[in-house]
Backbone as a ProteinNet text record, in pm:
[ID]
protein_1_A
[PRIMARY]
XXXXXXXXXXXXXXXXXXXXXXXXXXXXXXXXXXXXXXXXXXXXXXXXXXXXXXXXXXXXXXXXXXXXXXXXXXXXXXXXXXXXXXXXXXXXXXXXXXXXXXXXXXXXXXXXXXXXXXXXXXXXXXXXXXXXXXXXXXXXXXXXXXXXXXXXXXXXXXXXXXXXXXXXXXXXXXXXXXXXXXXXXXXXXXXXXXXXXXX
[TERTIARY]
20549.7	20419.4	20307.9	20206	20098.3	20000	19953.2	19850.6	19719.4	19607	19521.6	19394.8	19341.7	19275.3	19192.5	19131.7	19048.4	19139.6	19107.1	19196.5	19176.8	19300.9	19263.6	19304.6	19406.1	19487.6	19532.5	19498.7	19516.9	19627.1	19735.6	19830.4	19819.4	19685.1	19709.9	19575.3	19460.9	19382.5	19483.1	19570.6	19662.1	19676.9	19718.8	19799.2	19688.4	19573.8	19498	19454.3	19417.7	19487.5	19575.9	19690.8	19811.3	19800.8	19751.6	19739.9	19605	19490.6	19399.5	19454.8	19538.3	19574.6	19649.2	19711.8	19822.1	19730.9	19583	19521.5	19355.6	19350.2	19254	19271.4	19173.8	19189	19324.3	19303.7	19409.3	19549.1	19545.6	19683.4	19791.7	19658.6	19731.1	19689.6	19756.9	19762.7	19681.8	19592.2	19479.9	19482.6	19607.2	19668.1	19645.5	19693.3	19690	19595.1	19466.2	19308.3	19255.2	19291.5	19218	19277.7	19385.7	19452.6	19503.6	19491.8	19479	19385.9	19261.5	19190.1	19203.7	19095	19073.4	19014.6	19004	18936.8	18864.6	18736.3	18656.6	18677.5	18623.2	18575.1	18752.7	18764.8	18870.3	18768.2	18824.9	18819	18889.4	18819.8	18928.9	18912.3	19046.6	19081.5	18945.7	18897.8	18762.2	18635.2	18655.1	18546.3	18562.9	18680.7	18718.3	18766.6	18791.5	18760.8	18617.8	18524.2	18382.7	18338.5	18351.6	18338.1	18339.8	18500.5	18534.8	18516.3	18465.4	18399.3	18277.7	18230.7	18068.8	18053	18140.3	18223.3	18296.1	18468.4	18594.1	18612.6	18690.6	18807.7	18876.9	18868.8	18989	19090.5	19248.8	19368.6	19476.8	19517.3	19624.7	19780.9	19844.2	19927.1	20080.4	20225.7	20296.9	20409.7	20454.5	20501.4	20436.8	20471	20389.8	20303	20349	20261.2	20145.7	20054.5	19891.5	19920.4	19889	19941.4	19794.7	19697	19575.7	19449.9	19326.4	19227.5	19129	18966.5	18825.5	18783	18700.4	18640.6	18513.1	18411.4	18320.4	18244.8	18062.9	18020.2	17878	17822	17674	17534.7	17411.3	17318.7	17340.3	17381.3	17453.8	17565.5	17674.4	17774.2	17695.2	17607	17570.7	17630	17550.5	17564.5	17735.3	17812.4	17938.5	17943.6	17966.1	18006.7	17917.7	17883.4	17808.2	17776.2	17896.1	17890.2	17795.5	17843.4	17763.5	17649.2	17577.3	17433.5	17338.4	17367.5	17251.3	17357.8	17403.3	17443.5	17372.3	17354.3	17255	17150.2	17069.5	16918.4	16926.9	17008.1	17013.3	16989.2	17072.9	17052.5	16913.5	16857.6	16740.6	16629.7	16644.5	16563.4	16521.7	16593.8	16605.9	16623.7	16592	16529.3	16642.2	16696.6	16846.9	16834.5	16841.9	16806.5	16665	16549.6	16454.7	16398.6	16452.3	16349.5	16422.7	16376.4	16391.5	16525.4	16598.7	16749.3	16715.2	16617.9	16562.1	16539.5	16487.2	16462.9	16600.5	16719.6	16763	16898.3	17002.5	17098.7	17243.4	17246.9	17360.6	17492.7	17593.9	17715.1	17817.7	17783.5	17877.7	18008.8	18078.4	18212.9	18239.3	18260.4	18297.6	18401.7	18515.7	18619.2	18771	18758.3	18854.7	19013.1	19119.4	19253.5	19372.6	19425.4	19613.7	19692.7	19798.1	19897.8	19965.9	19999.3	20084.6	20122.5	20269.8	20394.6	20319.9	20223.4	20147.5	19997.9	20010.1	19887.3	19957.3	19858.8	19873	19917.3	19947.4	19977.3	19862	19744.5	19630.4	19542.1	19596.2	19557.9	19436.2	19347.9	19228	19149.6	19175	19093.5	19126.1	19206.3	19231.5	19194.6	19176.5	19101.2	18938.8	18886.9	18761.4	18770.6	18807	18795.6	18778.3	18879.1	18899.3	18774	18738.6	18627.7	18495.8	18440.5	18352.2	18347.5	18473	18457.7	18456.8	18489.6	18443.8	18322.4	18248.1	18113.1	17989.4	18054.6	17922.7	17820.4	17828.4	17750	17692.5	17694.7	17622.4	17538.1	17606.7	17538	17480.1	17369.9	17313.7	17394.3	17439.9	17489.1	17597.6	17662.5	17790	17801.3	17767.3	17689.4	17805.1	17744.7	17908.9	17832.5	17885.9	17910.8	17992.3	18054.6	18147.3	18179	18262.1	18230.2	18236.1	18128.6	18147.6	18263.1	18336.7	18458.5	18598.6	18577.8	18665	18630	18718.7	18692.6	18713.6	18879.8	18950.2	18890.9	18783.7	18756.4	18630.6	18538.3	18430.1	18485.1	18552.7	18589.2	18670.9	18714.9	18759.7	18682.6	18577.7	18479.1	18378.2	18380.6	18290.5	18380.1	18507.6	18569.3	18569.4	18552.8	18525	18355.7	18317	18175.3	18038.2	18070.8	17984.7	17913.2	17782.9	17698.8	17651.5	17690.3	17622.3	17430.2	17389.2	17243.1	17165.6	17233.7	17153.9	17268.4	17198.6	17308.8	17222.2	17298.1	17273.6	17364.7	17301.1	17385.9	17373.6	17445.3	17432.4	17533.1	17514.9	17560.9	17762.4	17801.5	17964.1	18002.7	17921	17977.1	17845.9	17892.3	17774.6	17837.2	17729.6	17766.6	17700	17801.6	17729.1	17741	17602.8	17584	17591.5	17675.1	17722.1	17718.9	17674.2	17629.2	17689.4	17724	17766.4	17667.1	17597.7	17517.7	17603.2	17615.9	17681.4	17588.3	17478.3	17370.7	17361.3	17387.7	17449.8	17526.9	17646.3	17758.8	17797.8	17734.5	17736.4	17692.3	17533.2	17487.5	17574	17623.4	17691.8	17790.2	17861.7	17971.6	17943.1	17807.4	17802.5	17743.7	17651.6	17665.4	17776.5	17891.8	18031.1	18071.5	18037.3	18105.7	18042.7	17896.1	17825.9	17851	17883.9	17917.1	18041.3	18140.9	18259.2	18274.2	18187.9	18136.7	18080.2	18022.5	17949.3	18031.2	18123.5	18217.2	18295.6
20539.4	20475.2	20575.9	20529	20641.3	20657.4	20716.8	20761.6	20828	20742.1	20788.4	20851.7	20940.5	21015.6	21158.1	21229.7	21310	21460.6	21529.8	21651.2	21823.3	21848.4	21898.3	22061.2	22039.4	22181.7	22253.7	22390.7	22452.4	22403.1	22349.2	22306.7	22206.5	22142.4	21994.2	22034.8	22120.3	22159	22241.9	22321	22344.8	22217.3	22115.1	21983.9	21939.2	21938.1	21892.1	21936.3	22090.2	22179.5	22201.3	22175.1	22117.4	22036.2	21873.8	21753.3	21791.5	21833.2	21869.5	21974.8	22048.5	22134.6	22041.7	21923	21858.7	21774.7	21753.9	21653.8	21720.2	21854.4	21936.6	21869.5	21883.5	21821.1	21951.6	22072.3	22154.5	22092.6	22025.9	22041.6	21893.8	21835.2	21691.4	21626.6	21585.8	21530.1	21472.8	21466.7	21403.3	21223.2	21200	21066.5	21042.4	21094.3	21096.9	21089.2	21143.9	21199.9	21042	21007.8	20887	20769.1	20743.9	20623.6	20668.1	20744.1	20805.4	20863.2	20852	20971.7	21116.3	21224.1	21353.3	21373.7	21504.5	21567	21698.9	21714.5	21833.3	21979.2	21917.2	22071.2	22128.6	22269.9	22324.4	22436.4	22383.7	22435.8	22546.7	22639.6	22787.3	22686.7	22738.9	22734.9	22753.3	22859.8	22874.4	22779.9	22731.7	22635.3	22516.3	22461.8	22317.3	22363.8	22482.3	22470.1	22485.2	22558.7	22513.8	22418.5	22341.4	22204.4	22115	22152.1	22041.5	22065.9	22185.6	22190.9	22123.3	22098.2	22032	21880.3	21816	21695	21651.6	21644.6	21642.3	21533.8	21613.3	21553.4	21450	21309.2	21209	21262.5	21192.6	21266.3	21126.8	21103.3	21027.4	21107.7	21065	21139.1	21076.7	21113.4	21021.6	21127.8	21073.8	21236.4	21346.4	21480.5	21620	21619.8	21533.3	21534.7	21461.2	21524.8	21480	21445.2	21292.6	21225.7	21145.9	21184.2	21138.9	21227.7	21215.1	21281.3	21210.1	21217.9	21213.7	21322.6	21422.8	21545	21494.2	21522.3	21528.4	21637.9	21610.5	21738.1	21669.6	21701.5	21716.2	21804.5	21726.1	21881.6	22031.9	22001.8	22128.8	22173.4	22124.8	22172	22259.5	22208.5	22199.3	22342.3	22435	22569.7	22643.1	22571.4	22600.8	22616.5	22537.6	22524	22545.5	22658.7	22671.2	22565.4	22539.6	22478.2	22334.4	22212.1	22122.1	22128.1	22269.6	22251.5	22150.3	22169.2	22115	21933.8	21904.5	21767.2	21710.5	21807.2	21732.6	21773.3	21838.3	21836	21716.5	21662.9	21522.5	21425.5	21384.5	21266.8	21298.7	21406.3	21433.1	21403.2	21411.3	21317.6	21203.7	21131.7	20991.8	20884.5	20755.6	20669.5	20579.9	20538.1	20429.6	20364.9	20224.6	20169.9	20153	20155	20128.7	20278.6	20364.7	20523.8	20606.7	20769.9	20843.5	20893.9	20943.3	21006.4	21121.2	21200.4	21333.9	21334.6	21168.2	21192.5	21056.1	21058.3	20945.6	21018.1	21005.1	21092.2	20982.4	21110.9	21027.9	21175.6	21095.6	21225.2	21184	21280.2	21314.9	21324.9	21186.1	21199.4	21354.3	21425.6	21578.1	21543.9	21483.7	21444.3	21340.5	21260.1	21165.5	21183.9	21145.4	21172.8	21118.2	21056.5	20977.9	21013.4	21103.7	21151.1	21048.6	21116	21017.8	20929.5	20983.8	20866.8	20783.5	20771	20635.1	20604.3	20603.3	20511.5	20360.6	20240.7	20125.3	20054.3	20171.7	20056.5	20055.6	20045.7	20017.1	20129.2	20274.2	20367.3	20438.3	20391.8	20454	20344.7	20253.5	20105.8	20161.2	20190.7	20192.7	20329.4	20440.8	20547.1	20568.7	20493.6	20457.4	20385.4	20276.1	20175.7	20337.6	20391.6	20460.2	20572.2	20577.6	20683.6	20590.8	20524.5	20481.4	20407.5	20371	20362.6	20489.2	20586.1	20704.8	20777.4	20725.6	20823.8	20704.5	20596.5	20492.4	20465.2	20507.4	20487	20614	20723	20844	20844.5	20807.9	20826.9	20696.8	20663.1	20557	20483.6	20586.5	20577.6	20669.9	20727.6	20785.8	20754.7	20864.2	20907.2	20970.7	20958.7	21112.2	21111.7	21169.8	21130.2	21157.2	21093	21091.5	21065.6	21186.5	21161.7	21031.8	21013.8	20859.6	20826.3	20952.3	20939.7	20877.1	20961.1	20866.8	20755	20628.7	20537.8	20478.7	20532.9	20425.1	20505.2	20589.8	20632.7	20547.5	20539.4	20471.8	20265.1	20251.2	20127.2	20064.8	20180.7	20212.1	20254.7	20264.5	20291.2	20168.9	20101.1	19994.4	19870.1	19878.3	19762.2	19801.2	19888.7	19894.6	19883.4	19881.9	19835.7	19945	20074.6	20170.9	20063	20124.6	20066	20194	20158.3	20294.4	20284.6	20402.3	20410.3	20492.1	20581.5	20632.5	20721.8	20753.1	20813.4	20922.3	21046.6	21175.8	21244.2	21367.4	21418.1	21579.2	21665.2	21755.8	21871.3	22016	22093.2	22057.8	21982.5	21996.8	21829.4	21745	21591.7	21482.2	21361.2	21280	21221.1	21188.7	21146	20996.2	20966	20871.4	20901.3	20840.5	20846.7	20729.3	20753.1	20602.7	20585.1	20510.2	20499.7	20365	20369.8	20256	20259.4	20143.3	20120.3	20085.9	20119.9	20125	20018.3	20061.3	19981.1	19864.5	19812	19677.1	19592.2	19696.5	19668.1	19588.9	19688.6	19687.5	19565.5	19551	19373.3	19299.5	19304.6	19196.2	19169.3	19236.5	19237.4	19202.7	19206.3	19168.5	19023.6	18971.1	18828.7	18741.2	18788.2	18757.7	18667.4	18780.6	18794.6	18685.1	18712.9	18587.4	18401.8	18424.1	18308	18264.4	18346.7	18274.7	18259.3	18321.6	18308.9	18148.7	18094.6	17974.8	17870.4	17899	17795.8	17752.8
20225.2	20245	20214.7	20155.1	20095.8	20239.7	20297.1	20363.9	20300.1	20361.1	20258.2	20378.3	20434	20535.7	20487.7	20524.1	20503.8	20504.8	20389.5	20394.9	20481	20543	20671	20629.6	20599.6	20589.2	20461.5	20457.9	20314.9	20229.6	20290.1	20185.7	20161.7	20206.2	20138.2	19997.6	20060.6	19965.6	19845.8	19861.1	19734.9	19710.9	19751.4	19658.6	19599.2	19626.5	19535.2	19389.1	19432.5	19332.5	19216.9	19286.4	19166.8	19130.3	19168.3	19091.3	18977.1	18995.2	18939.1	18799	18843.3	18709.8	18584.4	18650.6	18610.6	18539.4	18569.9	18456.2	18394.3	18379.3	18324.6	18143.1	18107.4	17933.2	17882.1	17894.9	17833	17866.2	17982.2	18010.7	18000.8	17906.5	17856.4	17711.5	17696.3	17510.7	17508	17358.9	17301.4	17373.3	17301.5	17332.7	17507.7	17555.9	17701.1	17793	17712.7	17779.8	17720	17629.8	17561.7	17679	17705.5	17769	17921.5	17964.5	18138.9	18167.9	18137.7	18186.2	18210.8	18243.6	18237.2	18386.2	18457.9	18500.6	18399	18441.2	18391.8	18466.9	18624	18638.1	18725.8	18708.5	18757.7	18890.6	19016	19113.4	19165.1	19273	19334.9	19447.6	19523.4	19653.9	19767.3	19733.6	19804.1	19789.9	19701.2	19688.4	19743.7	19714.5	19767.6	19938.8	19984.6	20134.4	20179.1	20101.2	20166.3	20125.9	20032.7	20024.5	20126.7	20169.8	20269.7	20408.6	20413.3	20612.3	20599.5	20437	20438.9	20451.8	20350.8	20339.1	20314.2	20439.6	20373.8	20263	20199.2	20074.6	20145.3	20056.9	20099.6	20036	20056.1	20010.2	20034	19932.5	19947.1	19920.6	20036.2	20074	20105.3	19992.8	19986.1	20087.7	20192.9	20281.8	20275.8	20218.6	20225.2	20092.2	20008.1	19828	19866.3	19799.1	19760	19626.3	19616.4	19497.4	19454.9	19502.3	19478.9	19587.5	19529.1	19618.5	19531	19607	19565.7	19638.1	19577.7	19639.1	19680.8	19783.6	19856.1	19835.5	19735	19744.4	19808	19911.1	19899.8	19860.4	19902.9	19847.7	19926.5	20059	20114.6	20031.2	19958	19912.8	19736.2	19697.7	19527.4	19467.3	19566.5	19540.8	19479.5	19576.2	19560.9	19449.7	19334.3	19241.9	19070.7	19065.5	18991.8	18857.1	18831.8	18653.7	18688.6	18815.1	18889	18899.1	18924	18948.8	18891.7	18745.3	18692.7	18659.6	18692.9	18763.4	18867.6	18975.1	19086.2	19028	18937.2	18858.4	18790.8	18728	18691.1	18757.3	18857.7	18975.3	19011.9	19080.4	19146.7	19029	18925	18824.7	18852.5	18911.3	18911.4	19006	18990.6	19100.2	19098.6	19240.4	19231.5	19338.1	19353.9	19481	19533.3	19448	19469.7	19518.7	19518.9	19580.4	19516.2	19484.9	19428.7	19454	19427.1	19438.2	19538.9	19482.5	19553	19678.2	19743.5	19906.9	19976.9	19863	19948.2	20052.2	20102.8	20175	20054.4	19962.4	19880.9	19931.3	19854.4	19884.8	19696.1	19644.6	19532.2	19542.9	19445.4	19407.2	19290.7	19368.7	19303.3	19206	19218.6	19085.3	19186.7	19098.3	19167	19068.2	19134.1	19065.8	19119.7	19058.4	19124.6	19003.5	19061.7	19011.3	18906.7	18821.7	18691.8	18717.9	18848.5	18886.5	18958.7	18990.9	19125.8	19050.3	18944.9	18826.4	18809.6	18827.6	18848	18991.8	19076.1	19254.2	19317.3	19258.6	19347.7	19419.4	19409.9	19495.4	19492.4	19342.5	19332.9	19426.8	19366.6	19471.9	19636.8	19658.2	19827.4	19850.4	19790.6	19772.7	19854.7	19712.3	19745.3	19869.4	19935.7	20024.6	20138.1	20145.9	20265.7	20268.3	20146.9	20124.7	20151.4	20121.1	20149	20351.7	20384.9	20532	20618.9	20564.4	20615.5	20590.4	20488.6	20465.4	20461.2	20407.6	20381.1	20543.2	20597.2	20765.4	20764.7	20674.1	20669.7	20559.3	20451.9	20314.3	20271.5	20189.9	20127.4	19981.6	19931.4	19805.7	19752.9	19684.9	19628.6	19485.5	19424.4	19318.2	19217.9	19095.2	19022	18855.6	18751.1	18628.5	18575.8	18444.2	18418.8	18254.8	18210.1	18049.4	17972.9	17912.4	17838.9	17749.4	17666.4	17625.5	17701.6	17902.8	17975.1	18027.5	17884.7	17986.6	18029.9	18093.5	18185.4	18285.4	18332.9	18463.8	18482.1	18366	18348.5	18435.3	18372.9	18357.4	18545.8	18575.1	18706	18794.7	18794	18881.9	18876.3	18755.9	18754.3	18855.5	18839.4	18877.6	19044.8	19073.6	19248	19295.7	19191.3	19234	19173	19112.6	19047.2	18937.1	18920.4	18816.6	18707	18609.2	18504	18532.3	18617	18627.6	18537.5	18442.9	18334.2	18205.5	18152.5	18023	17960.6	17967.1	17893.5	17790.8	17730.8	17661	17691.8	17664	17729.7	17567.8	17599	17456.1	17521.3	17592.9	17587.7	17579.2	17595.2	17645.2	17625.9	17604.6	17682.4	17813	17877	18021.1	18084.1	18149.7	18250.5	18359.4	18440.7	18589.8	18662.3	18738.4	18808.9	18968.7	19023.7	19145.9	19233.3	19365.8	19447.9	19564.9	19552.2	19682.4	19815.4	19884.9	19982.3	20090.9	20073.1	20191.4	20125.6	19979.9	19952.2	19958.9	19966.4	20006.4	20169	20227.5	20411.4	20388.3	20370.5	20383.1	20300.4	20231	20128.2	20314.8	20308.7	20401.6	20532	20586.3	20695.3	20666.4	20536.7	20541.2	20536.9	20489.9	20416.4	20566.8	20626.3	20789.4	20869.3	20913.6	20932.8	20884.9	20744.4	20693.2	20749.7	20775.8	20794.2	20945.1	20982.2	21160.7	21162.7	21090.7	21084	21032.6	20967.1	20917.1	21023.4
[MASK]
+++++++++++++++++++++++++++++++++++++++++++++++++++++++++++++++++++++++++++++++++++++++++++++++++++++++++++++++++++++++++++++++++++++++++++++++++++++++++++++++++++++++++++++++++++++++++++++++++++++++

């Protein structure tokens, strides 16, 4: 049974680690990056633990294997990660949800991932679900970008509810920025609820 919960202990931050090496563009076929998706950025151990005392990592977890994760960065985390910086100079550009990005309380999908053998049982969808009931009552929105070349990640993020909110280009990639209102979501869900209260 997969368990999917917030990541606690260095060996589960190694497993994330290892799944992350296992889908870096070097470390998979042209063919492969085109029709499974990529991760970009390659993380140290040190980073993804101060990351996660800031805002834990979800982790899907099949016994002791981390067979999936979404990393958690906020504007407290930005610093960590140097190459990111000018990623949150992007968002902070820009207006989502009716107010500026710059004064709203969003939390960055740092890089999302499900292991080879468990692509197609649903686990990015139940991923997110578990990620957003753990942060959406803190954060307004949950933010990321994502190369426009990937786009079964593009296409997988739209189908859980992300909206492409702007498009750049940059000297390594073009990109999209994609965003989930969460405080839309909540009301969607609490009319949902109401309604069937009335039925």
């Amino acid at each position: 049974m997969i368990l999917f919960r917030p990541a606690e202990t260095e060996a589960e931050l190694l497993g994330i680690l290892r799944l992350q090496k296992e889908n870096l563009p070097q470390s998979i076929s042209e063919s492969e990056k085109a029709e499974q998706g990529f991760v970009t950025v390659n993380h140290s151990l040190g980073q993804l633990a101060e990351m996660n005392a800031i805002a834990p990592h979800l982790i899907a977890k099949d016994g002791e294997a981390v067979v999936g994760y979404i990393l958690a960065m906020t504007k407290a985390s930005k610093d960590l990660v140097p190459v990111l910086v000018p990623m949150f100079g992007q968002f902070e550009s820009l207006s989502y949800a009716g107010q500026p990005v710059s004064t709203s309380q969003y939390l960055v999908i740092g890089q999302i991932c499900v292991g080879k053998n468990y692509r197609g049982q649903g686990i990015f969808d139940r991923m997110y679900e578990a990620y957003s009931a753990y942060f959406s009552d803190r954060f307004d929105f949950a933010i990321t970008e994502i190369a426009v070349s990937n786009i079964r990640s593009i296409k997988a993020h739209q189908r859980v509810g992300f909206e492409v909110i702007h498009e750049f280009s940059d000297s390594t990639e073009d990109w999209a920025i994609v965003a989930l209102n969460w405080k839309n979501q909540k009301s969607r869900s609490d009319k949902d609820s109401l309604d069937s209260k009335k039925k």
